[in-house]
Amino acid sequence: MTQSALTSQAGLHVAVIMDGNGRWATARGLPRTAGHVRGAEAVRRTVEAAPDLGIRTLSLYAFSSDNWRRPTGEVRVLLRLFARHLRSETPTLAARGVRLRVIGRRDRLPGPLVAAIERAERRTAGGRALELRIAIDYSARDAIIRAASRLAPGETERTAFARRLGEACGADGAPDVDLVVRTGGEQRLSDFLLWECAYAELYFTPRAWPDFDREDLAAAVADFRGRTRRFGDIAAATDAYSAGRA
Ligand code: IPE
Ligand code: IPE
Ligand code: MG
């Protein structure tokens, strides 16, 4: 069985770089934080839409380890928003069968946010419809360094490393990312899931995150489904050159 067949059987892993909140707000004469507030509604829409689109794992980039560089006021608002939404959304997530895990470092987060994360993870632990991973104080390169330092002598398999990476992020290992969606117009990964994205398809949209909705997610998934993934192999059945010689 090909790797892509395995992927589609298990459901997709979609990773979203939720970008463009600040510019969305600035363009409307609002403070940047207003964009973050509206962005939280886009998170809700995306989580709701994901299972129907065949998404089994959804990784959302909420706060990078480099985002600590931002003005203290913006960081404070963001961290408070995370705590508030984790508390308010947990019952709905649990009712929908969504299992929430937060990936990234926790030792630099405020106590109330860590408490909200732990409670949300506990309350949604039985969810099977969707694995929702929210990245907070996350850096893929830092996670890779932590994972490498956890490897036992002689542990050289990719699967072992992927397991260590899961441990290093504070969650179980996740399958490789099938599709990365980045909103806000930039075309870069900004240190998100670098190991897991080795063969991910990349989809960039100018839509700002606060405007992102169910149709946008469906369009990204439809675009993904139209692509041919080869994982270094050749697509024998659809390759025109080999078909011509058959
Ligand atoms: C994404 O939107 C949210 C975070 C990175 C926390 P931004 O805040 O980066 O918005 P832009 O890119 O400045 O518009
Ligand atoms: C990436 O967005 C991080 C999140 C979406 C949380 P940034 O806005 O921080 O990325 P850069 O600085 O434009 O690369
Ligand atoms: Mg940005």
Coordinates of C-alpha atoms and ligand atoms in Angstrom, one line a residue:
M1 CA 0.0 0.0 0.0
T2 CA 1.3 3.4 -0.8
Q3 CA 2.0 6.0 1.8
S4 CA -0.8 8.3 0.4
A5 CA -3.3 5.5 0.6
L6 CA -2.4 5.0 4.3
T7 CA -2.8 8.7 4.8
S8 CA -6.3 8.9 3.3
Q9 CA -7.5 5.8 5.2
A10 CA -6.5 7.3 8.6
G11 CA -7.9 10.8 7.7
L12 CA -5.9 13.9 6.9
H13 CA -3.5 15.8 9.2
V14 CA -4.0 19.4 8.3
A15 CA -1.8 22.1 9.9
V16 CA -2.9 25.7 9.9
I17 CA -0.7 28.7 10.3
M18 CA -3.3 31.2 11.4
D19 CA -1.8 34.4 10.2
G20 CA -2.9 37.9 9.4
N21 CA -4.9 38.9 12.5
G22 CA -2.9 42.1 13.1
R23 CA -3.1 43.3 9.5
W24 CA -6.8 42.5 9.4
A25 CA -7.3 44.8 12.4
T26 CA -5.0 47.5 11.3
A27 CA -6.7 47.7 7.9
R28 CA -9.9 48.5 9.8
G29 CA -8.4 51.1 12.1
L30 CA -8.6 48.7 15.1
P31 CA -5.9 47.7 17.5
R32 CA -4.1 44.5 16.5
T33 CA -5.6 42.7 19.5
A34 CA -9.1 43.1 17.9
G35 CA -7.8 40.8 15.1
H36 CA -6.9 38.2 17.7
V37 CA -10.3 38.4 19.2
R38 CA -11.9 37.8 15.8
G39 CA -9.4 35.1 15.0
A40 CA -10.8 33.0 17.8
E41 CA -14.1 32.8 16.0
A42 CA -12.3 31.5 12.9
V43 CA -10.7 28.8 15.1
R44 CA -14.2 27.7 16.2
R45 CA -15.4 27.6 12.6
T46 CA -12.4 25.6 11.5
V47 CA -12.7 23.0 14.2
E48 CA -16.4 22.5 13.5
A49 CA -15.8 22.1 9.7
A50 CA -12.8 19.8 9.9
P51 CA -14.3 16.3 10.6
D52 CA -16.7 16.6 7.7
L53 CA -13.8 17.3 5.3
G54 CA -12.0 14.0 6.3
I55 CA -9.6 15.7 8.7
R56 CA -8.6 13.5 11.5
T57 CA -5.8 15.6 13.0
L58 CA -5.8 19.4 13.0
S59 CA -2.8 21.3 14.2
L60 CA -3.3 25.0 14.8
Y61 CA -0.4 27.4 15.2
A62 CA -1.5 29.9 17.9
F63 CA 1.7 31.3 19.4
S64 CA 5.2 30.7 18.3
S65 CA 8.2 30.8 20.6
D66 CA 9.3 33.8 18.6
N67 CA 6.1 35.6 19.3
W68 CA 7.5 36.5 22.8
R69 CA 9.3 39.2 20.9
R70 CA 6.0 41.1 20.5
P71 CA 5.0 44.0 22.7
T72 CA 4.1 42.8 26.2
G73 CA 0.5 44.2 25.9
E74 CA -0.2 42.1 22.8
V75 CA 1.3 39.0 24.3
R76 CA -0.7 39.4 27.5
V77 CA -4.0 39.8 25.5
L78 CA -3.2 36.7 23.4
L79 CA -2.4 34.5 26.4
R80 CA -5.5 35.6 28.2
L81 CA -7.6 34.9 25.1
F82 CA -6.2 31.4 25.0
A83 CA -7.1 30.7 28.6
R84 CA -10.6 32.2 28.2
H85 CA -11.4 30.2 25.0
L86 CA -10.0 27.0 26.4
R87 CA -12.3 27.3 29.4
S88 CA -15.4 28.4 27.3
E89 CA -14.9 25.9 24.5
T90 CA -14.1 22.8 26.5
P91 CA -17.7 21.5 27.0
T92 CA -18.4 21.9 23.3
L93 CA -15.2 20.2 22.2
A94 CA -15.9 17.3 24.6
A95 CA -19.5 17.0 23.3
R96 CA -18.3 16.8 19.7
G97 CA -15.7 14.2 20.4
V98 CA -12.7 16.5 19.9
R99 CA -9.6 15.5 21.8
L100 CA -7.5 18.6 22.5
R101 CA -3.8 18.6 23.1
V102 CA -1.6 21.6 23.5
I103 CA 1.9 21.3 22.0
G104 CA 4.9 23.4 22.9
R105 CA 6.6 24.6 26.1
R106 CA 4.5 25.1 29.2
D107 CA 7.1 26.3 31.6
R108 CA 7.0 30.0 30.4
L109 CA 3.2 30.2 30.3
P110 CA 1.2 31.9 33.1
G111 CA -0.2 29.5 35.7
P112 CA -4.0 30.1 34.9
L113 CA -3.3 29.3 31.3
V114 CA -1.5 26.1 32.2
A115 CA -4.4 25.1 34.5
A116 CA -6.9 25.8 31.7
I117 CA -4.8 23.7 29.3
E118 CA -4.6 20.8 31.7
R119 CA -8.3 20.9 32.5
A120 CA -9.2 21.0 28.8
E121 CA -6.9 18.1 28.0
R122 CA -8.4 16.0 30.8
R123 CA -12.0 16.8 29.9
T124 CA -11.6 16.0 26.2
A125 CA -9.3 13.0 26.6
G126 CA -12.0 10.6 25.4
G127 CA -12.6 12.3 22.1
R128 CA -12.2 10.2 18.9
A129 CA -13.8 12.4 16.2
L130 CA -10.9 14.8 15.8
E131 CA -7.4 15.2 17.3
L132 CA -7.0 19.0 17.8
R133 CA -3.5 20.1 18.6
I134 CA -3.0 23.8 19.4
A135 CA 0.6 25.0 19.3
I136 CA 1.4 27.6 22.1
D137 CA 5.0 28.7 22.8
Y138 CA 5.9 26.3 20.0
S139 CA 9.1 26.1 18.0
A140 CA 9.8 23.1 15.7
R141 CA 13.5 23.6 15.9
D142 CA 13.5 23.6 19.7
A143 CA 11.2 20.6 19.8
I144 CA 13.7 18.7 17.5
I145 CA 16.5 19.6 19.8
R146 CA 14.6 18.4 22.8
A147 CA 13.6 15.2 21.0
A148 CA 17.2 14.5 20.0
S149 CA 18.3 14.8 23.6
R150 CA 15.8 12.2 24.6
L151 CA 16.9 9.5 22.1
A152 CA 18.4 6.5 23.8
P153 CA 21.8 5.3 22.6
G154 CA 21.3 3.3 19.4
E155 CA 17.8 4.7 18.8
T156 CA 18.2 5.8 15.2
E157 CA 14.9 4.9 13.6
R158 CA 12.6 7.7 12.3
T159 CA 9.7 6.2 14.2
A160 CA 11.6 6.3 17.4
F161 CA 12.5 9.9 16.8
A162 CA 8.9 10.8 15.9
R163 CA 7.9 9.3 19.3
R164 CA 10.5 11.4 21.1
L165 CA 9.3 14.4 19.2
G166 CA 5.7 13.8 20.5
E167 CA 7.1 13.5 24.1
A168 CA 9.1 16.7 23.6
C169 CA 6.0 18.6 22.6
G170 CA 4.0 17.4 25.5
A171 CA 1.6 15.3 23.4
D172 CA 1.5 11.9 21.7
G173 CA 3.3 11.7 18.3
A174 CA 1.1 12.8 15.4
P175 CA 1.1 11.5 11.9
D176 CA 3.0 13.4 9.3
V177 CA 1.3 16.5 8.1
D178 CA -0.6 16.1 4.8
L179 CA -1.5 19.7 4.2
V180 CA -0.2 23.0 5.5
V181 CA -2.6 25.9 5.1
R182 CA -1.2 29.4 5.8
T183 CA -3.5 32.4 5.8
G184 CA -2.5 36.1 5.6
G185 CA -0.5 35.9 2.4
E186 CA 2.9 35.0 3.6
Q187 CA 4.6 31.9 2.1
R188 CA 6.7 30.4 4.9
L189 CA 6.6 27.9 7.7
S190 CA 7.8 30.2 10.5
D191 CA 9.2 27.2 12.5
F192 CA 6.0 25.1 12.5
L193 CA 6.2 21.3 12.5
L194 CA 9.4 21.1 10.4
W195 CA 9.9 17.4 10.9
E196 CA 6.3 16.5 10.4
C197 CA 6.0 18.5 7.2
A198 CA 8.7 16.7 5.3
Y199 CA 6.2 15.8 2.5
A200 CA 3.4 18.1 3.3
E201 CA 1.5 19.9 0.5
L202 CA 1.6 23.6 1.0
Y203 CA -1.4 25.9 0.4
F204 CA -1.2 29.7 0.9
T205 CA -4.1 32.0 0.8
P206 CA -4.2 35.8 1.1
R207 CA -7.4 35.5 3.2
A208 CA -6.7 37.0 6.7
W209 CA -7.3 34.5 9.5
P210 CA -10.2 36.4 11.1
D211 CA -12.1 36.0 7.7
F212 CA -11.3 32.3 7.2
D213 CA -14.3 30.1 7.1
R214 CA -15.7 26.6 6.3
E215 CA -15.6 27.3 2.6
D216 CA -12.0 28.4 2.7
L217 CA -11.0 25.2 4.5
A218 CA -13.0 23.1 2.0
A219 CA -11.3 24.9 -0.9
A220 CA -7.8 24.1 0.6
V221 CA -8.7 20.4 1.1
A222 CA -10.2 20.2 -2.4
D223 CA -7.0 21.7 -3.8
F224 CA -5.0 19.1 -1.8
R225 CA -7.1 16.2 -3.1
G226 CA -6.3 17.3 -6.7
R227 CA -2.6 17.0 -6.2
T228 CA -0.4 14.0 -6.9
R229 CA 1.9 13.0 -4.0
R230 CA 4.8 10.9 -5.0
F231 CA 7.0 10.7 -1.9
G232 CA 10.0 10.4 -4.1
D233 CA 8.5 7.5 -6.2
I234 CA 7.0 7.9 -9.6
A235 CA 3.2 8.1 -10.1
A236 CA 3.2 5.1 -12.5
A237 CA -0.6 4.9 -13.1
T238 CA -0.9 8.6 -14.0
D239 CA 2.5 9.5 -15.4
A240 CA 2.0 10.4 -19.0
Y241 CA 5.5 9.4 -20.0
S242 CA 5.3 5.8 -18.6
A243 CA 1.6 5.5 -19.7
G244 CA 2.7 6.2 -23.3
R245 CA 5.3 3.4 -23.1
A246 CA 2.9 0.9 -21.5
Ligands
IPE1 C1 -1.3 35.6 13.7 O1 -1.6 36.9 13.3 C2 -1.5 35.4 15.2 C3 -0.2 35.3 15.9 C4 1.0 35.1 15.3 C5 -0.2 35.2 17.3 P1 -0.5 38.0 13.4 O2 -0.6 38.7 14.7 O3 0.9 37.5 13.1 O4 -1.0 39.0 12.3 P2 -0.1 39.8 11.2 O5 0.7 38.8 10.5 O6 0.8 40.7 12.0 O7 -1.1 40.5 10.3
IPE2 C1 3.5 32.5 12.7 O1 3.1 33.8 12.4 C2 3.0 32.1 14.1 C3 1.6 32.0 14.2 C4 0.7 32.0 13.3 C5 1.2 31.7 15.6 P1 4.0 35.0 12.6 O2 3.3 36.2 12.1 O3 4.6 35.0 13.9 O4 5.2 34.7 11.5 P2 6.3 35.6 10.8 O5 6.9 36.4 11.8 O6 5.5 36.4 9.8 O7 7.2 34.6 10.1
MG3 MG 1.9 37.3 11.3

